[in-house]
Amino acid sequence: MLPFNSNQIKSKLSLFLLGLASACLTLTSLPVKAAEKLLFTYGPIKLSVDVESLEVFAQDGTINEDLEQYLKRISPEDQEKFRAALNKKVDIDGVKISRFLNSNMGQDILLRLGKGITLEGGENGGIALRGGIIQSALEPSGLTLLNVLKNYPTNLQIQGELIMGGVEYTEKVIKATDLLVTSMRTWTEEEARTNTPVDYNTLSDIRQQGKYQVKQEKWQVTDSSRDRSFYIDVFAPQGVSGNIPVIIFSHGLSSRPEDYAEGLNHLASHGFLVAAPQHVGSDVIYFKEMFEGLNKNVFDENEFINRPKDISFVIDELERRNQSEFQSKLNLTNVGVSGHSFGGYTALAVSGAAIDFDYLQQSCDRLYSGLNVAILLQCQALNLPRQDYQFQDPRVKAVFAANPVNRFIFGKKGIRQIGIPVLMGSGSDDPATPPAFEQAVPFTWLQGENKYWALIEGQAHVNFSKLDGGIKEALDSTLHFTFPPQDLISAYVKGITLAFFEVHLNNNQDFRPYLQSNYAEYLSTDQQFKLSFITKESSDQLKGAIDTFRRENNITWEDE
């Protein structure tokens, strides 16, 4: 029996058309077109709209009979939104979008979309979708939803059951994220009540710059064993009398060490030497070269191997320079590693997490797995030779993984191999590594006694204030996002990361009061966007909440 009757299908299709238009314009990647008809199937029900009717409606608002049966089921305001969406031009370079959609990741996205947006008869429509997007983007009138519809090479069929299933799945993810944010606040408050009371107003404000002046250098290095040359940004504290603890930082995909200079400088001002290598196969230069036609893909898939090896090479390089440049003060047997996004993967890899190819393959093959942006990156590792990669560096003794890409490439088996202290960081509004996907379950998998998870409300993966082209303003105006002030996010991160590395690299118990939930409560006082912070003490509650949510929402993922 079908879950909807024909009238319900028409009503849902009306809303779907509007939603599809909006999503297309937001993401610039969800067009639909049949040369003559746009078809919608749900079981035995088959509905259609003439593309010509959509064009007439887009031009002057005339609603032909075949379109009327759908549009009459939505409000006049929504009808106008749909019309505007059909006509709205997305300013994007046709050559650049062509190069992205011809990359491995771009093709993966298209083929996943093509399961639900097919050729007439049900054949995957991803490649045809690519042609429609590219041709539209290259036309003088530019990339609009209507142009893509007109340029799609054949009748397009929307597989209603798959699309509706994807919508329901997305709704569950949103619901899970909302529940997670609420629960994290509850668990933070509960843990704080059990913490030893602390008057933080009487303690040093560790969010502020430390007492040491910082000398910044850029080293050009070559790992001859891999024929790999790159630079390292080094932040060295001046005038430290004793041993100098060391932290290596791994930047995110399509970024660079310089993008994180403020936080790295902060750690150095408190006495840590911080070294941040350029990952040449996944940095901003490589990404730009892809758009210039010099690289085929968004990043080199060998970065899953080279990134952790870069970290170990940097430690080796510091060992080579320790005596001559640092008077043998560097503590290189007790190193910390920090990383953001793809750098979070890197940090966890050198801490002992191992790639689980079987689990990754199962995850990538799931029907709606592509709705998690992070898995699109992780699935590229399936192009590597399948062998037992060992990246663990025994010199690494504590890691901070911010917004890490990690869950599906490591799985439970891989994450459980980590035996050192781990601090995970998340943003509640992170679209690239959603916490409900990428951090919640992996946190429960960590087996060590010293595990921590910080979640910043409103944080959205990157520092939008550093992006060019008015991206933040565009997001604010089109999606009505409200971002936390970047200085608030930075203050949260500075406080918890310094405390974490002081305790777990320097064994400095004076910083223990900062590494607990009541410090997060203190920092969040009177703030709209709060910091949640839990430890191993709340891990069982988190696991129970995940299990309950799955059961109540009929989610049966194998690993969960």
Coordinates of C-alpha atoms in Angstrom, one line a residue, residues 60-517:
D60 CA 4.7 36.2 -17.0
G61 CA 3.1 34.1 -14.2
T62 CA 0.6 32.4 -16.5
I63 CA -0.4 29.0 -15.0
N64 CA -1.3 26.4 -17.6
E65 CA -3.7 23.6 -16.8
D66 CA -1.1 20.9 -16.2
L67 CA 0.9 23.2 -13.8
E68 CA -2.3 24.4 -12.0
Q69 CA -3.0 21.0 -10.4
Y70 CA 0.2 21.5 -8.4
L71 CA 0.5 25.2 -7.8
K72 CA -3.1 25.6 -6.6
R73 CA -2.1 23.5 -3.6
I74 CA 0.4 26.0 -2.3
S75 CA -0.1 29.7 -1.3
P76 CA 0.2 32.6 -3.7
E77 CA 3.3 33.7 -1.8
D78 CA 5.0 30.3 -2.4
Q79 CA 3.9 30.4 -6.0
E80 CA 5.8 33.7 -6.4
K81 CA 8.8 32.2 -4.6
F82 CA 8.8 29.3 -7.1
R83 CA 8.6 31.7 -10.0
A84 CA 11.5 33.8 -8.7
A85 CA 13.5 30.6 -8.2
L86 CA 13.0 29.5 -11.8
N87 CA 14.3 32.9 -13.0
K88 CA 17.0 33.7 -10.5
K89 CA 20.5 33.7 -12.0
V90 CA 23.4 32.1 -10.1
D91 CA 26.6 34.0 -10.9
I92 CA 29.1 31.2 -11.5
D93 CA 31.8 30.6 -14.0
G94 CA 30.8 27.9 -16.5
V95 CA 34.4 26.7 -17.0
K96 CA 34.9 26.4 -13.2
I97 CA 31.7 24.5 -12.5
S98 CA 32.6 22.3 -15.4
R99 CA 35.9 21.4 -13.9
F100 CA 34.4 20.8 -10.5
L101 CA 31.6 18.5 -11.9
N102 CA 34.2 16.6 -13.8
S103 CA 36.3 15.9 -10.7
N104 CA 36.0 12.6 -8.8
M105 CA 34.1 14.3 -6.0
G106 CA 31.9 16.2 -8.4
Q107 CA 31.0 13.1 -10.4
D108 CA 30.3 11.3 -7.1
I109 CA 27.8 14.0 -6.2
L110 CA 26.1 13.8 -9.6
L111 CA 25.7 10.1 -9.6
R112 CA 24.2 10.2 -6.1
L113 CA 21.7 12.8 -7.3
G114 CA 21.2 10.9 -10.4
K115 CA 19.6 8.0 -8.5
G116 CA 16.6 10.2 -7.7
I117 CA 16.7 12.6 -10.6
T118 CA 16.8 10.2 -13.5
L119 CA 16.3 9.9 -17.2
E120 CA 12.8 8.8 -18.2
G121 CA 12.6 5.2 -17.5
G122 CA 14.8 5.3 -14.4
E123 CA 18.4 5.3 -15.7
N124 CA 20.8 7.4 -13.5
G125 CA 20.6 11.0 -14.6
G126 CA 23.8 12.3 -13.1
I127 CA 25.8 12.7 -16.2
A128 CA 22.9 14.3 -18.1
L129 CA 22.5 16.6 -15.1
R130 CA 26.1 17.7 -15.5
G131 CA 25.5 18.5 -19.1
G132 CA 22.5 20.6 -18.3
I133 CA 24.3 22.6 -15.6
I134 CA 27.4 23.2 -17.6
Q135 CA 25.6 24.2 -20.8
S136 CA 23.3 26.6 -18.8
A137 CA 26.3 28.2 -17.0
L138 CA 28.1 28.8 -20.3
E139 CA 25.0 30.5 -21.9
P140 CA 24.8 34.4 -21.9
S141 CA 21.6 34.2 -19.8
G142 CA 23.5 32.2 -17.2
L143 CA 22.7 29.4 -14.8
T144 CA 19.1 29.4 -13.8
L145 CA 16.8 26.6 -12.8
L146 CA 14.7 27.2 -15.9
N147 CA 17.8 27.1 -18.2
V148 CA 18.9 23.9 -16.8
L149 CA 15.4 22.4 -17.3
K150 CA 15.6 23.6 -20.9
N151 CA 19.1 22.2 -21.4
Y152 CA 18.5 18.8 -19.9
P153 CA 19.0 16.4 -22.9
T154 CA 15.9 14.3 -22.4
N155 CA 12.7 13.9 -20.3
L156 CA 13.6 14.0 -16.7
Q157 CA 12.0 11.7 -14.1
I158 CA 11.9 12.4 -10.4
Q159 CA 11.9 9.1 -8.4
G160 CA 9.4 10.2 -5.8
E161 CA 10.0 7.4 -3.3
L162 CA 13.7 8.0 -3.3
I163 CA 13.3 11.8 -3.1
M164 CA 10.7 11.7 -0.3
G165 CA 12.9 9.2 1.5
G166 CA 15.8 11.6 1.3
V167 CA 13.6 14.4 2.6
E168 CA 12.5 12.3 5.6
Y169 CA 16.1 11.3 6.2
T170 CA 17.2 14.9 6.2
E171 CA 14.4 15.8 8.6
K172 CA 15.7 13.1 11.0
V173 CA 19.2 14.5 10.8
I174 CA 17.9 18.0 11.6
K175 CA 15.9 16.6 14.5
A176 CA 18.9 14.6 15.8
T177 CA 21.1 17.7 15.6
D178 CA 18.6 19.8 17.5
L179 CA 18.3 17.1 20.2
L180 CA 22.0 16.8 20.4
V181 CA 22.5 20.5 21.0
T182 CA 19.8 20.5 23.7
S183 CA 21.2 17.4 25.3
M184 CA 24.8 18.7 25.3
R185 CA 23.6 21.7 27.3
T186 CA 21.9 19.5 29.8
W187 CA 24.9 17.2 30.2
T188 CA 27.3 20.2 30.5
E189 CA 25.1 21.6 33.3
E190 CA 24.9 18.2 35.0
E191 CA 28.7 17.7 34.9
A192 CA 29.3 21.2 36.1
R193 CA 27.2 20.6 39.2
T194 CA 29.6 17.7 40.1
N195 CA 32.8 19.7 39.4
T196 CA 34.7 21.2 42.3
P197 CA 33.4 24.8 42.5
V198 CA 35.8 27.3 41.0
D199 CA 35.7 31.1 41.0
Y200 CA 37.2 31.8 37.6
N201 CA 37.1 35.5 38.2
T202 CA 40.0 35.0 40.6
L203 CA 42.1 32.9 38.1
S204 CA 44.1 33.9 35.1
D205 CA 42.1 34.5 31.9
I206 CA 43.8 31.9 29.7
R207 CA 42.0 33.2 26.6
Q208 CA 44.3 36.2 26.7
Q209 CA 47.7 36.4 25.1
G210 CA 50.5 34.7 27.1
K211 CA 53.6 36.2 28.5
Y212 CA 56.0 35.1 25.8
Q213 CA 56.9 37.1 22.6
V214 CA 56.4 34.9 19.5
K215 CA 58.9 34.7 16.6
Q216 CA 57.2 33.5 13.4
E217 CA 59.2 31.8 10.7
K218 CA 58.5 30.0 7.4
W219 CA 60.6 27.0 6.7
Q220 CA 60.9 25.5 3.2
V221 CA 61.5 21.7 3.5
T222 CA 61.7 18.6 1.4
D223 CA 60.9 15.1 2.3
S224 CA 63.2 13.3 -0.2
S225 CA 61.7 9.9 0.6
R226 CA 58.4 11.1 -0.9
D227 CA 59.8 13.8 -3.2
R228 CA 57.4 16.2 -1.4
S229 CA 58.3 19.9 -0.8
F230 CA 56.3 22.2 1.3
Y231 CA 56.6 25.0 3.8
I232 CA 56.1 25.0 7.6
D233 CA 54.8 28.0 9.5
V234 CA 56.7 28.0 12.9
F235 CA 55.5 30.0 15.9
A236 CA 58.4 29.9 18.5
P237 CA 58.1 31.4 22.0
Q238 CA 61.0 33.5 23.0
G239 CA 62.8 33.4 26.3
V240 CA 61.4 30.1 27.6
S241 CA 63.9 28.9 30.3
G242 CA 63.0 25.2 30.5
N243 CA 61.8 22.6 28.1
I244 CA 59.5 23.8 25.3
P245 CA 56.4 21.6 24.5
V246 CA 55.6 21.1 20.9
I247 CA 52.3 21.1 19.0
I248 CA 51.9 20.3 15.3
F249 CA 48.9 21.8 13.5
S250 CA 47.2 20.3 10.4
H251 CA 45.0 22.7 8.3
G252 CA 41.7 21.9 6.6
L253 CA 40.9 21.0 3.0
S254 CA 41.5 23.9 0.6
S255 CA 43.0 26.1 3.3
R256 CA 46.5 27.0 4.5
P257 CA 48.4 27.3 7.8
E258 CA 48.1 31.1 7.7
D259 CA 44.3 30.9 8.0
Y260 CA 44.8 29.7 11.6
A261 CA 47.6 32.0 12.7
E262 CA 45.7 33.7 15.5
G263 CA 45.0 30.5 17.5
L264 CA 48.5 29.1 16.8
N265 CA 50.1 32.4 17.9
H266 CA 48.1 32.2 21.1
L267 CA 49.4 28.8 22.0
A268 CA 53.0 29.9 21.3
S269 CA 52.6 33.0 23.5
H270 CA 51.9 30.5 26.4
G271 CA 55.2 28.7 25.8
F272 CA 54.4 26.1 23.1
L273 CA 56.3 25.8 19.9
V274 CA 53.7 25.4 17.2
A275 CA 54.6 24.1 13.7
A276 CA 51.9 24.1 10.9
P277 CA 52.9 22.4 7.7
Q278 CA 51.4 23.1 4.3
H279 CA 49.6 20.0 2.9
V280 CA 50.4 20.5 -0.8
G281 CA 47.9 18.0 -2.2
S282 CA 44.9 19.5 -0.3
D283 CA 45.6 23.1 0.3
V284 CA 44.0 26.2 -1.2
I285 CA 46.7 26.3 -4.0
Y286 CA 45.8 22.8 -5.1
F287 CA 42.1 23.7 -5.0
K288 CA 42.6 26.8 -7.2
E289 CA 44.7 24.9 -9.6
M290 CA 41.7 22.5 -10.1
F291 CA 39.6 25.4 -11.3
E292 CA 42.4 26.5 -13.5
G293 CA 42.5 23.0 -15.1
L294 CA 45.9 22.1 -13.7
N295 CA 44.5 19.4 -11.3
K296 CA 41.6 17.1 -12.1
N297 CA 40.3 16.7 -8.6
V298 CA 39.5 18.9 -5.6
F299 CA 42.4 17.2 -3.7
D300 CA 44.9 14.4 -4.3
E301 CA 43.4 11.2 -2.8
N302 CA 47.0 10.3 -1.7
E303 CA 46.5 13.0 0.9
F304 CA 44.9 10.4 3.2
I305 CA 48.5 9.0 3.3
N306 CA 50.6 12.0 2.9
R307 CA 49.0 14.2 5.5
P308 CA 49.8 12.0 8.5
K309 CA 53.3 11.5 7.1
D310 CA 53.7 15.2 6.9
I311 CA 53.1 15.4 10.6
S312 CA 55.7 12.8 11.4
F313 CA 58.2 14.5 9.0
V314 CA 57.7 17.8 10.8
I315 CA 58.6 16.2 14.1
D316 CA 61.6 14.6 12.4
E317 CA 62.6 18.1 11.1
L318 CA 62.3 19.6 14.6
E319 CA 64.5 16.8 15.9
R320 CA 67.1 17.7 13.3
R321 CA 67.1 21.4 14.3
N322 CA 66.6 21.0 18.0
Q323 CA 70.2 21.2 19.1
S324 CA 71.4 23.8 16.7
E325 CA 68.4 26.2 16.7
F326 CA 66.6 25.5 20.0
Q327 CA 69.5 24.5 22.4
S328 CA 67.9 21.0 22.7
K329 CA 64.9 22.5 24.6
L330 CA 62.2 21.0 22.4
N331 CA 60.3 18.2 24.0
L332 CA 59.8 15.9 21.1
T333 CA 58.9 12.7 22.9
N334 CA 55.6 14.2 24.1
V335 CA 54.1 16.0 21.2
G336 CA 50.6 17.4 20.7
V337 CA 48.8 17.5 17.4
S338 CA 45.9 19.7 16.5
G339 CA 43.9 19.8 13.3
H340 CA 40.8 21.2 11.7
S341 CA 38.4 19.3 9.4
F342 CA 40.6 17.2 7.1
G343 CA 43.3 18.2 9.6
G344 CA 41.1 16.5 12.2
Y345 CA 41.4 13.3 10.3
T346 CA 45.1 13.9 10.1
A347 CA 45.4 14.4 13.9
L348 CA 43.4 11.2 14.7
A349 CA 45.4 9.2 12.2
V350 CA 48.7 10.0 13.8
S351 CA 47.1 9.3 17.2
G352 CA 46.4 5.7 16.2
A353 CA 43.1 5.6 14.3
A354 CA 43.3 3.2 11.3
I355 CA 41.4 3.3 8.0
D356 CA 38.6 0.6 7.9
F357 CA 38.1 0.1 4.2
D358 CA 35.3 -2.4 4.6
Y359 CA 33.3 -0.1 6.9
L360 CA 33.9 2.8 4.6
Q361 CA 32.7 0.9 1.5
Q362 CA 29.5 -0.1 3.3
S363 CA 28.9 3.5 4.4
C364 CA 29.6 5.0 1.0
D365 CA 27.2 2.5 -0.6
R366 CA 24.3 3.5 1.6
L367 CA 21.4 5.1 -0.3
Y368 CA 21.4 8.5 1.5
S369 CA 25.0 8.6 2.7
G370 CA 25.8 11.5 0.3
L371 CA 23.5 13.8 2.3
N372 CA 26.5 14.0 4.7
V373 CA 29.0 16.3 2.9
A374 CA 31.9 14.9 4.9
I375 CA 31.4 11.3 3.6
L376 CA 31.9 12.6 0.0
L377 CA 35.5 13.4 1.0
Q378 CA 36.0 10.2 2.9
C379 CA 34.7 8.0 0.1
Q380 CA 37.6 9.3 -2.1
A381 CA 39.9 7.1 0.1
L382 CA 38.3 4.0 -1.6
N383 CA 40.5 4.8 -4.6
L384 CA 43.6 4.0 -2.5
P385 CA 45.2 0.5 -2.5
R386 CA 43.5 -1.5 0.2
Q387 CA 46.1 -2.3 2.8
D388 CA 46.8 -1.8 6.4
Y389 CA 48.1 1.7 6.7
Q390 CA 49.8 2.5 10.0
F391 CA 50.2 6.2 10.6
Q392 CA 50.5 6.2 14.4
D393 CA 53.5 8.2 15.7
P394 CA 54.5 7.2 19.2
R395 CA 55.8 10.7 19.9
V396 CA 52.2 12.1 19.7
K397 CA 50.6 12.0 23.1
A398 CA 47.5 14.2 22.9
V399 CA 45.3 15.4 20.0
F400 CA 42.7 18.1 19.5
A401 CA 40.5 17.4 16.4
A402 CA 38.3 20.4 15.5
N403 CA 35.3 19.6 13.2
P404 CA 37.0 16.4 12.2
V405 CA 36.3 14.3 9.2
N406 CA 36.6 10.9 10.8
R407 CA 33.6 8.7 11.4
F408 CA 33.2 6.7 8.2
I409 CA 36.8 6.4 7.2
F410 CA 37.9 5.0 10.6
G411 CA 34.7 3.4 11.9
K412 CA 34.4 1.9 15.4
K413 CA 37.3 -0.4 14.8
G414 CA 39.6 2.4 13.8
I415 CA 38.6 4.9 16.4
R416 CA 39.0 2.4 19.2
Q417 CA 42.7 2.0 18.4
I418 CA 43.3 5.5 19.8
G419 CA 44.7 5.3 23.3
I420 CA 45.8 8.9 24.1
P421 CA 43.9 11.9 25.3
V422 CA 41.5 13.3 22.7
L423 CA 39.6 16.6 22.6
M424 CA 37.0 16.9 19.9
G425 CA 35.5 20.2 18.8
S426 CA 32.2 20.7 16.9
G427 CA 29.9 23.4 15.7
S428 CA 26.2 23.0 16.0
D429 CA 25.6 24.5 12.5
D430 CA 28.4 22.8 10.7
P431 CA 27.2 21.8 7.2
A432 CA 30.6 20.2 6.2
T433 CA 31.2 17.8 9.2
P434 CA 27.8 17.7 10.9
P435 CA 28.2 16.8 14.6
A436 CA 25.3 14.3 14.5
F437 CA 27.2 12.4 11.8
E438 CA 30.9 13.0 12.4
Q439 CA 31.5 13.5 16.1
A440 CA 28.6 12.2 18.3
V441 CA 29.1 8.5 17.6
P442 CA 32.9 8.6 17.3
F443 CA 33.0 10.2 20.8
T444 CA 31.3 7.2 22.2
W445 CA 33.7 4.9 20.5
L446 CA 36.8 6.5 22.1
Q447 CA 38.0 4.1 24.8
G448 CA 40.4 6.3 26.7
E449 CA 39.8 7.8 30.1
N450 CA 40.7 11.3 29.0
K451 CA 38.3 12.2 26.3
Y452 CA 36.5 15.5 25.9
W453 CA 34.0 17.0 23.5
A454 CA 33.3 20.7 23.1
L455 CA 30.4 22.0 21.0
I456 CA 30.0 25.7 20.1
E457 CA 26.4 26.7 19.3
G458 CA 26.2 28.4 15.9
Q459 CA 29.7 27.6 14.7
A460 CA 29.6 26.7 11.0
H461 CA 32.9 24.9 10.3
V462 CA 34.9 27.8 8.9
N463 CA 35.7 31.4 9.8
F464 CA 33.4 33.2 7.3
S465 CA 35.0 36.6 8.1
K466 CA 38.1 35.4 6.3
L467 CA 36.3 34.4 3.1
D468 CA 36.4 36.6 0.0
G469 CA 33.7 37.7 -2.2
G470 CA 31.1 38.6 0.4
I471 CA 30.2 35.0 1.1
K472 CA 29.1 35.7 4.7
E473 CA 26.9 38.5 3.5
A474 CA 25.4 36.4 0.8
L475 CA 24.6 33.6 3.3
D476 CA 23.1 36.1 5.7
S477 CA 20.9 37.5 3.0
T478 CA 19.8 34.3 1.3
L479 CA 19.7 31.8 4.1
H480 CA 19.2 34.2 7.0
F481 CA 22.1 32.6 9.0
T482 CA 23.1 34.2 12.2
F483 CA 26.7 33.5 13.0
P484 CA 28.3 33.8 16.4
P485 CA 30.9 36.6 16.6
Q486 CA 34.2 35.2 15.5
D487 CA 36.0 36.6 18.5
L488 CA 33.6 34.6 20.8
I489 CA 34.4 31.4 18.9
S490 CA 38.1 32.1 19.1
A491 CA 37.9 32.8 22.8
Y492 CA 36.1 29.5 23.4
V493 CA 38.7 27.6 21.4
K494 CA 41.7 29.4 22.9
G495 CA 40.6 28.6 26.4
I496 CA 39.8 24.9 26.0
T497 CA 42.8 24.0 23.8
L498 CA 45.3 25.7 26.0
A499 CA 43.9 23.9 29.0
F500 CA 43.9 20.6 27.2
F501 CA 47.5 20.7 26.1
E502 CA 48.8 22.1 29.4
V503 CA 47.2 19.2 31.3
H504 CA 48.0 16.4 28.8
L505 CA 51.4 17.5 27.4
N506 CA 52.8 19.4 30.4
N507 CA 51.0 17.6 33.1
N508 CA 50.3 21.1 34.5
Q509 CA 47.4 20.4 37.0
D510 CA 47.0 24.1 37.5
F511 CA 45.0 24.1 34.3
R512 CA 42.8 21.2 35.3
P513 CA 40.0 23.6 36.5
Y514 CA 39.7 25.0 33.0
L515 CA 39.3 21.5 31.5
Q516 CA 35.8 20.8 32.8
S517 CA 32.2 21.6 32.3

